[in-house]
Amino acid sequence: MRKVFIKISILLGGALSMFGVSSCNNFLDVVPDDGIATLEMAFNLRSSAIRYLATCYSYMPIEGNVVSDPAMMTGDELWDLVGRVVSNTSARVPNTYFNIARGFQTASTVYANDWASMYQAIRCCDILVENVDNVPDMSELEKEQWKAEATFLKAYYHFNLVRKWGPVPLIKKSLPIDSDVETVRVYRDNIDDCFDYIIELLDKAYDNLPLMPESSDMYGRITQPICAALKAKVAVFAASPLFNGNEEEAALVDNQGRMLFPSKSEDEKLERWQAAVTACAQAIDVCSQANMRLYDMSEITFVVTDSLKRTLALRNAFNQRQTAQDPMEIIWPNTQYRSTGSNTAFQQWTMPNMTENSHSTGGYRFIGVPLKIVDQFYTRNGLPINNDLEWQGVNIQEITSGPADHSYYLTERYPTVRHNINREPRYYSYLGFDGGTWYGEISNFNNVKPDDLPHLECRNGGAQGKSGGEVGPLTGYFAKKLYPYQCNFTAANTFVSYWFPWPIIRLTDLYLLYAEAINELEGPKGARSKELFQYLDAVRARAGIPDVKTSWDNYSNNPGYYNTQYGMRSIIHRERLVELSFESQRFWDIRRWKEAPAEYQKGIYGYPVAGSSPEDYYVRKLIASQTFGLKDYFWPIYNYYLERNPNLVQNLGW
């Protein structure tokens, strides 16, 4: 092999923790006496080669991190306090990505622009695959596994590019570093070729990956369930309206006259959905082989009421550590999340002030949940409010009091609105709000009585209310789901966080992808209808609401709504938006469904948190308006890249 001198002192960051490499050693230290690192040195021993594998992982976007997750603060699901003092200290939320939500994205200032780093990551993966066979002190089995991991990551990095930019240049083999200018001026490949290549890489990686991590220090590294689940997600994306024969993108043509979104017949579109159904079924099967299951109430060992046990189980399913030996429902945990400290900061930024009668301690309360997200949660009958017969003619903004049978959800006799009563368990598990309880900040978790739980008072003058221009409940609702019950503030006002690996994919995500794919392929009465309802209803059963047929036939104003493909589509979409809320899923889902324009038109509403009386507080107030046009489905390609490579063409509208 031609000796290529290349600097490989790459900052590894959080990837080190999953390889047993000390996080204090931040650089790939394989520099020989002449001071120049070489690929030969990187792969001369296993101890140095594993650092290069860690480098391949280190490029993974840190989902769940407000400063690096392109789907967290960039959409319409969480809203930041506009106009606050911008500072990147622990007391302020860095708001660069929030500029996308506010409509400030441009081709000259591209936020969340990891185009270059993704291609660097792809090159790193290629280098490992090409060189790991040279490592002398490794078994052939381990070499094949590492190559499979790198191949998987190469697919994932391509997918990260595609879901942001649509059609992108595929790097099937990295170009030599001495390639001439014309060779490196690559073209964008069409969208179908992009998805086909990603799936090809995942298929190539699968067989040489382990079914489960072999030890705890391997937790977070790629396994067969992770590979199969990502393939299922990629296949569903490929079949979704945004990518699958999207006529609105027909004008995106390169300078060779090639359509980057090829037109398709209806049968050709269904072929994508057939592939998605197959991929989802295979992924569910391999997850079953790995003993994965939904986290449920049986996992809760505290002696608590069933209502508390269910809401706690729903939170824990997302924000509790699971193990390599017993992963439960977290298919793909991103262990990079740990070393960044990002969830420590974000928990504090989003949480309410949990210290009674004090405005000086506790959470910063910068980020709120818009009311339209609150509205999407079901009633206790598992239905949208406007479809539930119990809610017909009810004024959801009517001020009433917390009823006795809600004492573990709401403060009894505390003024609230009808909107907060008789909702599904996920409403009380995932959301914090005025008059609501908060399971946490207590010393004893057993035999908890309603008065033992912290109760939120978000109106002006309340313990969790507005206490300054930049401190207060922005919309009146908190994303409690993001906050593990173990987090607390000590008497010395020290925040004690609870680290958990951010779930990139979990089992409920996969179940709902499968239900969606079946419905899009054959509707709710096809050959796989039993499986469609089985997996959709499994998610609902864990959430403590009736199955789809019971909800719509017994409690709704539209019995049998699930019998049409359109009706079932809306049910499945709503289920994903509720079940996966605040998990960096909504941003991508409403785009691939092409539903983002309608969602953005609803506006960002909240309660006027300066109000002290219930009458002044419980008034829906417009906080911000958003727009969404055709160009907003995809990121713009940075103008600098277009200037350097005229063979690239800009996305429509930019």
XYZ file of C-alpha atoms in Angstrom:
654
model
C 0.000 0.000 0.000
C 1.270 3.414 -0.923
C 2.349 5.215 2.215
C 0.083 8.184 2.759
C 1.022 10.664 5.432
C -2.111 11.974 7.078
C -2.763 13.730 10.306
C -5.072 11.493 12.346
C -5.018 13.263 15.687
C -8.820 13.473 15.621
C -10.734 14.542 18.668
C -12.729 11.483 19.674
C -15.094 13.036 22.177
C -17.872 10.836 23.514
C -17.141 7.811 21.334
C -14.301 6.795 23.639
C -16.596 5.755 26.458
C -17.992 2.830 24.485
C -14.530 1.463 23.700
C -13.025 1.472 27.160
C -10.616 4.255 26.161
C -9.936 6.897 28.759
C -11.841 10.073 27.982
C -8.906 12.170 29.192
C -6.899 10.930 26.218
C -8.698 12.997 23.594
C -6.385 12.443 20.650
C -5.357 9.497 18.558
C -1.792 9.173 19.742
C -0.079 7.151 17.027
C 2.608 9.600 16.011
C 6.045 8.079 15.241
C 9.383 9.659 16.038
C 9.369 11.891 12.979
C 6.221 13.563 14.296
C 3.984 12.561 11.383
C 1.186 10.097 11.918
C 0.672 7.430 9.253
C -2.040 4.952 8.462
C 0.464 2.162 9.027
C 0.889 3.343 12.613
C -2.870 3.527 13.093
C -3.259 -0.122 12.183
C -0.032 -1.655 13.483
C -1.661 -2.923 16.706
C -5.181 -3.536 17.976
C -4.684 -0.936 20.699
C -4.206 1.798 18.107
C -6.719 0.416 15.604
C -9.535 0.517 18.138
C -8.909 4.224 18.452
C -9.507 4.537 14.752
C -12.755 2.612 15.122
C -13.689 5.071 17.852
C -12.952 7.858 15.381
C -15.505 6.342 13.005
C -18.117 6.475 15.772
C -17.139 9.937 16.954
C -18.840 11.653 14.009
C -22.287 10.437 15.058
C -24.664 13.368 15.579
C -25.404 13.531 19.291
C -29.168 13.232 19.270
C -30.769 14.690 22.357
C -28.139 17.419 22.554
C -29.664 20.850 21.986
C -26.499 22.094 20.290
C -26.045 19.188 17.880
C -29.392 17.436 17.351
C -30.882 18.719 14.078
C -34.399 17.672 15.112
C -34.735 18.918 18.679
C -34.959 22.720 18.748
C -35.229 23.227 14.993
C -38.941 22.549 14.501
C -42.212 23.220 16.306
C -42.255 20.728 19.190
C -40.234 22.700 21.765
C -39.963 26.465 21.900
C -37.187 28.591 23.337
C -37.458 32.010 24.943
C -36.857 34.479 22.108
C -35.046 37.654 23.048
C -33.200 36.374 26.085
C -29.524 37.117 26.593
C -27.584 34.708 24.409
C -24.759 33.025 26.245
C -23.308 29.539 26.106
C -22.994 29.224 29.864
C -24.746 26.525 31.836
C -27.443 29.028 32.694
C -28.473 29.676 29.102
C -29.497 27.485 26.210
C -27.306 27.875 23.115
C -29.834 28.852 20.471
C -28.013 28.429 17.158
C -30.175 25.533 15.983
C -33.295 27.336 17.169
C -32.666 29.814 14.366
C -33.900 27.134 11.957
C -37.254 27.015 13.781
C -37.435 30.794 13.535
C -36.907 30.714 9.765
C -33.400 32.182 9.673
C -31.801 29.427 7.583
C -30.032 30.637 4.428
C -27.627 29.168 1.879
C -24.907 31.517 3.078
C -25.507 30.762 6.777
C -26.436 27.091 7.041
C -27.248 25.998 10.571
C -26.638 22.397 11.652
C -24.375 22.080 8.631
C -22.531 18.782 8.993
C -22.208 18.117 5.246
C -18.408 18.225 5.373
C -18.071 16.277 8.615
C -20.355 13.501 7.333
C -18.129 13.038 4.297
C -15.071 13.074 6.557
C -16.780 10.363 8.618
C -17.466 8.305 5.503
C -13.795 8.555 4.535
C -12.757 7.398 8.014
C -15.032 4.369 7.690
C -13.534 3.527 4.293
C -10.018 3.802 5.698
C -10.796 1.365 8.505
C -12.396 -1.163 6.147
C -9.393 -0.950 3.814
C -6.755 -1.271 6.538
C -8.022 -3.266 9.520
C -6.938 -6.557 7.907
C -3.344 -5.386 8.435
C -3.642 -5.447 12.232
C -1.561 -8.448 13.396
C -2.985 -9.060 16.877
C -6.668 -9.425 15.992
C -8.725 -12.468 15.095
C -10.349 -12.650 11.685
C -13.759 -12.701 13.373
C -13.089 -9.428 15.160
C -11.748 -7.818 11.981
C -14.934 -8.751 10.149
C -17.036 -7.301 12.971
C -15.142 -4.010 12.917
C -15.510 -3.779 9.153
C -19.228 -4.415 9.560
C -19.484 -1.648 12.159
C -17.687 0.791 9.879
C -19.882 -0.246 6.942
C -22.989 0.339 9.046
C -21.711 3.758 10.105
C -20.988 4.631 6.484
C -24.625 3.849 5.701
C -25.821 5.890 8.682
C -23.750 8.912 7.693
C -25.150 8.761 4.173
C -28.661 8.554 5.673
C -27.993 11.576 7.855
C -27.054 13.494 4.700
C -30.081 12.269 2.735
C -32.713 13.116 5.333
C -31.297 16.649 5.509
C -30.347 17.415 1.914
C -32.261 14.826 -0.096
C -30.203 13.537 -3.055
C -26.481 13.713 -2.251
C -23.253 12.478 -3.830
C -22.723 8.834 -2.894
C -19.218 7.850 -1.851
C -18.989 4.182 -2.753
C -15.217 4.313 -2.531
C -13.267 7.234 -1.161
C -11.192 9.036 -3.744
C -7.394 9.074 -3.407
C -6.176 12.193 -1.685
C -4.149 13.151 -4.763
C -7.200 13.099 -7.084
C -7.382 15.985 -9.552
C -9.913 18.781 -9.302
C -12.312 17.442 -11.918
C -12.441 14.014 -10.277
C -13.507 15.429 -6.922
C -16.218 17.588 -8.490
C -18.831 14.923 -7.946
C -22.521 15.006 -8.867
C -25.529 14.412 -6.662
C -27.030 10.951 -7.115
C -30.787 10.624 -7.498
C -32.837 9.929 -4.402
C -33.638 6.304 -5.242
C -29.990 5.451 -5.827
C -29.170 7.071 -2.478
C -31.621 4.925 -0.538
C -30.697 1.783 -2.457
C -27.026 2.249 -1.620
C -27.704 2.877 2.071
C -29.759 -0.319 2.259
C -27.071 -2.211 0.339
C -24.481 -1.175 2.939
C -26.731 -2.192 5.823
C -27.333 -5.595 4.255
C -23.599 -6.007 3.780
C -22.883 -5.193 7.428
C -25.624 -7.284 9.055
C -24.225 -10.840 9.053
C -20.940 -9.936 10.739
C -22.510 -8.016 13.613
C -23.311 -9.645 16.991
C -26.883 -10.262 18.061
C -26.180 -8.567 21.394
C -23.201 -6.694 22.897
C -20.688 -9.172 24.232
C -19.957 -7.116 27.351
C -21.090 -3.950 29.101
C -18.244 -1.900 27.632
C -19.583 -2.766 24.151
C -22.943 -1.140 24.937
C -23.744 1.356 22.204
C -21.748 -0.389 19.511
C -23.620 -1.683 16.515
C -25.518 -4.973 16.741
C -27.844 -6.857 14.411
C -31.002 -5.352 15.984
C -29.576 -1.848 15.492
C -28.668 -2.605 11.886
C -32.047 -4.163 11.105
C -33.955 -1.347 12.838
C -32.073 1.349 10.944
C -32.737 -0.513 7.688
C -36.451 -0.531 8.578
C -36.408 3.196 9.255
C -34.463 3.922 6.057
C -36.915 1.795 4.061
C -39.900 3.665 5.511
C -38.258 7.016 4.732
C -37.578 5.850 1.169
C -41.258 4.931 0.775
C -42.644 8.127 2.337
C -44.233 10.849 0.181
C -41.344 13.298 0.572
C -38.899 10.921 -1.128
C -41.010 8.446 -3.092
C -41.848 9.904 -6.508
C -42.304 13.402 -5.101
C -43.605 15.453 -8.032
C -43.070 18.729 -6.166
C -39.317 18.112 -6.476
C -39.459 17.266 -10.204
C -37.715 20.541 -11.065
C -34.575 19.506 -9.179
C -32.399 18.570 -12.150
C -28.605 18.598 -12.329
C -26.507 20.176 -15.084
C -26.476 16.876 -16.964
C -30.275 16.953 -17.218
C -30.830 14.141 -14.689
C -33.908 14.302 -12.451
C -32.816 13.894 -8.843
C -36.353 12.900 -7.851
C -37.391 10.447 -10.608
C -41.105 10.251 -11.377
C -42.869 6.994 -10.500
C -46.050 5.096 -11.151
C -48.274 4.147 -8.226
C -47.096 0.540 -8.512
C -43.469 1.670 -8.273
C -44.284 3.670 -5.158
C -45.896 0.606 -3.598
C -42.734 -1.392 -4.239
C -40.996 0.878 -1.747
C -43.727 0.225 0.823
C -43.412 -3.519 0.223
C -39.689 -3.285 0.943
C -40.472 -1.288 4.090
C -42.946 -3.907 5.334
C -40.369 -6.649 4.824
C -37.591 -4.681 6.539
C -39.776 -3.822 9.544
C -40.897 -7.428 9.973
C -37.300 -8.637 9.860
C -36.218 -5.999 12.385
C -38.982 -6.934 14.827
C -37.982 -10.582 14.478
C -34.309 -9.982 15.261
C -35.235 -7.738 18.211
C -37.322 -10.617 19.536
C -34.323 -12.927 19.169
C -32.372 -10.451 21.303
C -35.075 -10.697 24.005
C -36.240 -7.125 23.531
C -39.650 -6.115 24.866
C -41.660 -3.082 25.823
C -40.765 -1.606 29.198
C -43.953 -1.903 31.258
C -45.360 -1.578 34.744
C -43.835 -4.889 35.826
C -40.415 -3.203 35.760
C -41.449 -0.750 38.499
C -40.475 -2.129 41.908
C -41.714 0.805 43.982
C -44.836 0.303 46.039
C -47.049 2.889 44.363
C -50.556 3.125 42.969
C -51.255 1.754 39.501
C -51.739 5.262 38.102
C -48.300 6.347 39.315
C -46.753 3.056 38.260
C -48.031 3.486 34.703
C -46.927 7.091 34.280
C -43.537 6.234 35.742
C -43.139 3.240 33.431
C -43.936 5.434 30.434
C -41.232 7.919 31.409
C -38.755 5.190 32.285
C -39.187 3.526 28.907
C -37.426 6.526 27.434
C -35.121 7.946 30.081
C -33.789 5.035 32.130
C -30.501 3.231 31.665
C -30.873 -0.202 30.217
C -28.056 -2.673 29.914
C -26.167 -4.581 27.260
C -27.428 -7.836 28.729
C -31.046 -6.652 29.092
C -31.750 -3.807 26.649
C -35.546 -4.032 27.065
C -36.908 -1.666 24.412
C -33.970 0.624 23.605
C -32.714 -0.789 20.320
C -30.050 1.828 19.610
C -28.703 3.768 22.595
C -26.394 6.672 21.809
C -23.787 6.434 24.548
C -22.021 9.529 23.222
C -24.715 11.444 25.070
C -22.915 10.710 28.337
C -19.568 12.412 27.856
C -21.039 15.617 26.435
C -22.946 16.333 29.625
C -25.729 17.476 27.343
C -28.602 15.845 29.168
C -27.410 17.319 32.477
C -27.672 20.809 31.039
C -30.840 20.202 29.079
C -32.626 18.677 32.059
C -31.879 21.823 34.009
C -32.866 24.129 31.140
C -36.260 22.491 30.650
C -37.296 21.614 34.191
C -39.459 23.738 36.482
C -38.242 25.231 39.722
C -38.746 22.350 42.133
C -38.013 24.253 45.367
C -41.178 25.300 47.141
C -41.734 29.021 47.755
C -38.486 30.070 46.145
C -37.681 31.548 42.780
C -33.922 31.398 43.224
C -33.280 27.671 42.886
C -34.223 24.886 40.550
C -34.688 24.708 36.815
C -34.212 27.555 34.405
C -37.495 26.976 32.541
C -36.290 28.417 29.242
C -37.923 25.852 26.966
C -41.639 25.134 26.777
C -44.065 22.836 24.990
C -46.431 24.647 22.581
C -50.128 24.131 23.172
C -50.629 22.447 19.806
C -48.316 19.654 21.014
C -50.306 19.445 24.249
C -53.505 19.246 22.186
C -52.306 16.237 20.205
C -52.421 13.925 23.250
C -55.460 11.681 23.534
C -58.319 11.639 25.983
C -58.561 8.816 28.499
C -60.542 6.946 25.834
C -57.609 6.970 23.421
C -59.106 9.548 21.041
C -58.445 13.090 19.857
C -60.575 15.495 21.912
C -62.720 16.515 18.942
C -63.612 12.864 18.264
C -64.456 11.809 21.830
C -68.170 11.768 22.619
C -67.425 12.667 26.255
C -65.938 15.941 25.065
C -68.657 17.028 22.664
C -69.884 20.482 23.658
C -67.251 20.793 26.394
C -65.355 24.076 26.676
C -61.782 22.834 27.078
C -60.726 26.210 28.503
C -63.390 26.231 31.212
C -61.800 26.788 34.618
C -62.596 24.043 37.114
C -60.782 22.220 39.925
C -58.628 19.115 40.067
C -60.975 16.190 40.886
C -60.293 13.727 43.685
C -59.836 10.792 41.308
C -56.933 12.667 39.639
C -55.054 13.292 42.887
C -51.882 11.580 41.614
C -52.045 13.643 38.409
C -53.438 17.000 39.584
C -53.617 19.005 42.789
C -57.047 18.347 44.247
C -59.276 21.454 44.278
C -56.546 23.525 42.585
C -57.961 25.670 39.741
C -57.203 24.243 36.315
C -58.869 23.912 32.914
C -60.939 21.071 31.510
C -58.172 20.518 28.996
C -56.030 18.978 31.781
C -58.658 16.516 33.056
C -59.493 13.007 31.832
C -56.545 12.774 29.486
C -54.524 9.657 28.677
C -51.687 8.546 31.041
C -48.993 9.786 28.629
C -50.375 13.295 29.096
C -49.531 13.193 32.793
C -46.338 11.200 32.266
C -44.810 13.366 29.534
C -46.040 16.850 30.506
C -45.642 19.118 33.519
C -48.080 22.015 33.956
C -49.811 24.321 36.400
C -51.599 22.231 39.009
C -49.919 19.019 37.861
C -47.863 16.644 40.002
C -44.234 15.782 39.382
C -42.913 12.381 40.434
C -39.403 13.275 41.582
C -37.619 15.513 44.061
C -38.679 13.197 46.896
C -36.552 11.119 49.238
C -38.804 8.055 49.435
C -40.402 6.617 46.306
C -42.468 3.962 48.073
C -46.036 4.357 49.344
C -46.209 7.863 47.939
C -49.335 9.833 48.799
C -50.600 12.709 46.644
C -49.378 15.304 49.138
C -45.868 13.789 49.019
C -45.452 14.737 45.369
C -44.296 18.175 44.243
C -47.190 20.138 42.769
C -46.501 22.770 40.151
C -47.804 26.305 40.532
C -46.927 28.012 37.269
C -49.033 31.149 37.540
C -47.293 34.385 38.422
C -46.555 34.290 42.159
C -46.427 30.491 42.279
C -43.282 28.557 43.146
C -42.729 27.607 39.515
C -44.017 30.856 38.057
C -42.368 33.700 36.230
C -39.567 35.240 38.260
C -37.812 37.480 35.775
C -37.535 38.417 32.136
C -35.717 35.200 31.335
C -36.981 32.798 33.983
C -40.412 31.253 33.908
C -42.619 28.657 32.241
C -42.503 29.859 28.642
C -45.750 28.256 27.443
C -47.085 26.875 30.707
C -46.051 23.294 29.847
C -42.809 21.405 30.502
C -41.431 18.337 28.699
C -41.435 16.143 31.819
C -40.634 13.085 29.713
C -37.049 14.322 29.290
C -36.572 14.445 33.041
C -35.713 11.177 34.901
C -37.314 10.865 38.306
C -33.854 10.488 39.917
C -32.857 14.090 39.112
C -33.018 16.491 42.005
C -31.640 19.610 43.611
C -29.809 19.254 46.887
C -30.220 21.558 49.848
C -27.089 23.351 48.651
C -28.835 24.108 45.327
C -26.674 21.613 43.456
C -28.340 19.902 40.536
C -27.913 16.120 40.545
C -28.631 14.756 37.101
C -29.229 11.223 35.916
C -27.424 10.139 32.777
C -29.194 7.919 30.273
C -28.259 6.969 26.706
C -30.489 8.820 24.264
C -32.659 6.299 22.384
C -31.992 6.794 18.672
C -34.437 3.971 17.933
C -36.632 2.121 20.408
C -39.114 -0.687 20.013
C -42.282 1.433 19.939
C -40.759 3.414 17.066
C -40.229 0.172 15.152
C -43.721 -1.139 15.943
C -45.321 2.036 14.632
C -43.135 2.078 11.520
C -44.348 -1.453 10.782
C -48.002 -0.507 11.263
C -47.517 2.513 9.006
C -45.842 0.491 6.265
C -48.568 -2.170 6.291
C -51.305 0.445 6.058
C -49.614 2.285 3.199
C -49.068 -0.954 1.278
C -52.450 -2.614 1.660
C -54.667 -0.570 3.983
C -56.194 -1.760 7.280
C -58.038 -4.748 5.786
C -55.215 -6.450 3.926
C -53.382 -9.705 4.490
C -51.349 -8.246 7.360
C -54.171 -6.402 9.120
C -53.810 -8.610 12.197
C -50.184 -7.558 12.597
C -51.043 -3.914 11.933
C -53.478 -3.848 14.850
C -51.268 -6.091 16.991
C -48.306 -3.728 17.055
C -50.320 -0.521 17.092
C -52.428 -1.792 19.978
C -49.335 -3.012 21.869
C -48.147 0.602 22.069
C -51.588 1.777 23.164
C -51.946 -0.983 25.774
C -48.668 0.007 27.418
C -49.912 3.597 27.378
C -53.051 2.564 29.274
C -55.637 3.399 26.590
C -58.090 1.112 24.773
C -57.193 -0.617 21.533
C -57.990 1.215 18.310
C -61.265 -0.571 17.548
C -62.603 -0.182 21.091
C -61.753 3.512 21.216
C -63.323 4.392 17.891
C -66.330 2.056 18.034
C -67.337 2.639 21.657
C -66.333 6.214 22.454
C -66.026 8.226 19.230
C -68.271 10.300 16.998
C -66.910 8.397 13.991
C -67.181 4.613 14.578
C -65.153 2.496 12.171
C -62.826 5.372 11.288
C -59.942 2.892 11.263
C -61.488 0.904 8.388
C -60.173 3.208 5.660
C -56.550 3.707 4.712
C -56.923 7.452 5.232
C -58.445 7.030 8.681
C -55.851 4.492 9.767
C -53.081 6.729 8.442
C -54.218 9.602 10.646
C -54.477 7.256 13.654
C -50.952 5.897 13.141
C -49.484 9.344 12.554
C -51.143 10.668 15.711
C -49.872 7.676 17.685
C -46.287 8.360 16.584
C -46.558 12.051 17.448
C -47.781 11.218 20.957
C -45.697 8.152 21.784
C -42.421 9.575 20.435
C -42.951 13.178 21.485
C -39.774 15.082 22.457
C -37.583 12.257 21.070
C -36.319 14.063 17.942
C -38.816 12.165 15.785
C -41.596 14.662 15.014
C -39.281 16.947 13.038
C -38.504 14.193 10.508
C -41.954 12.577 10.534
C -44.050 15.592 9.604
C -41.604 16.312 6.779
C -41.512 12.827 5.277
C -45.342 12.743 5.484
C -45.444 16.200 3.830
C -47.611 17.444 6.700
C -45.227 20.127 7.954
C -46.953 23.097 6.230
C -50.280 22.340 7.931
C -48.591 21.825 11.301
C -46.614 25.051 11.107
C -49.729 27.047 10.221
C -51.137 26.233 13.671
C -48.688 28.647 15.284
C -46.852 28.503 18.611
C -49.310 29.180 21.422
C -48.898 29.181 25.177
C -50.460 30.617 28.299
C -49.566 34.191 29.386
C -47.318 33.196 32.252
C -47.393 36.695 33.720
C -51.013 36.060 34.708
C -51.565 35.393 38.406
C -55.269 34.544 38.469
C -56.675 31.514 36.647
C -58.748 33.837 34.472
C -55.657 35.781 33.365
C -53.440 32.740 33.007
C -55.633 30.270 31.129
C -55.928 32.262 27.918
C -54.354 30.932 24.733
C -51.828 33.452 23.482
C -49.863 33.460 20.227
C -46.159 33.410 21.042
C -44.750 33.035 17.544
C -45.816 32.363 13.967
C -43.975 30.018 11.651
C -43.992 29.561 7.913
C -43.120 26.460 5.928
C -42.603 26.359 2.169
C -41.311 23.843 -0.338
C -37.702 24.877 0.279
C -37.969 24.085 3.988
C -38.227 20.337 3.445
C -34.481 20.175 2.836
C -31.395 22.023 4.007
C -29.706 24.378 1.571
C -26.286 23.345 0.313
C -23.771 25.858 1.601
C -22.927 28.396 -1.107
C -19.217 27.881 -0.486
C -19.527 24.230 -1.559
C -21.425 25.171 -4.706
C -18.724 27.656 -5.642
C -16.032 25.003 -5.236
C -18.018 22.338 -7.070
C -20.271 23.647 -9.886
C -21.507 20.092 -10.538
C -23.621 20.304 -7.402
C -27.018 21.957 -7.809
C -28.806 23.837 -5.066
C -32.016 22.514 -3.511
C -35.224 24.144 -4.724
C -36.071 27.533 -3.257
C -32.636 28.337 -1.899
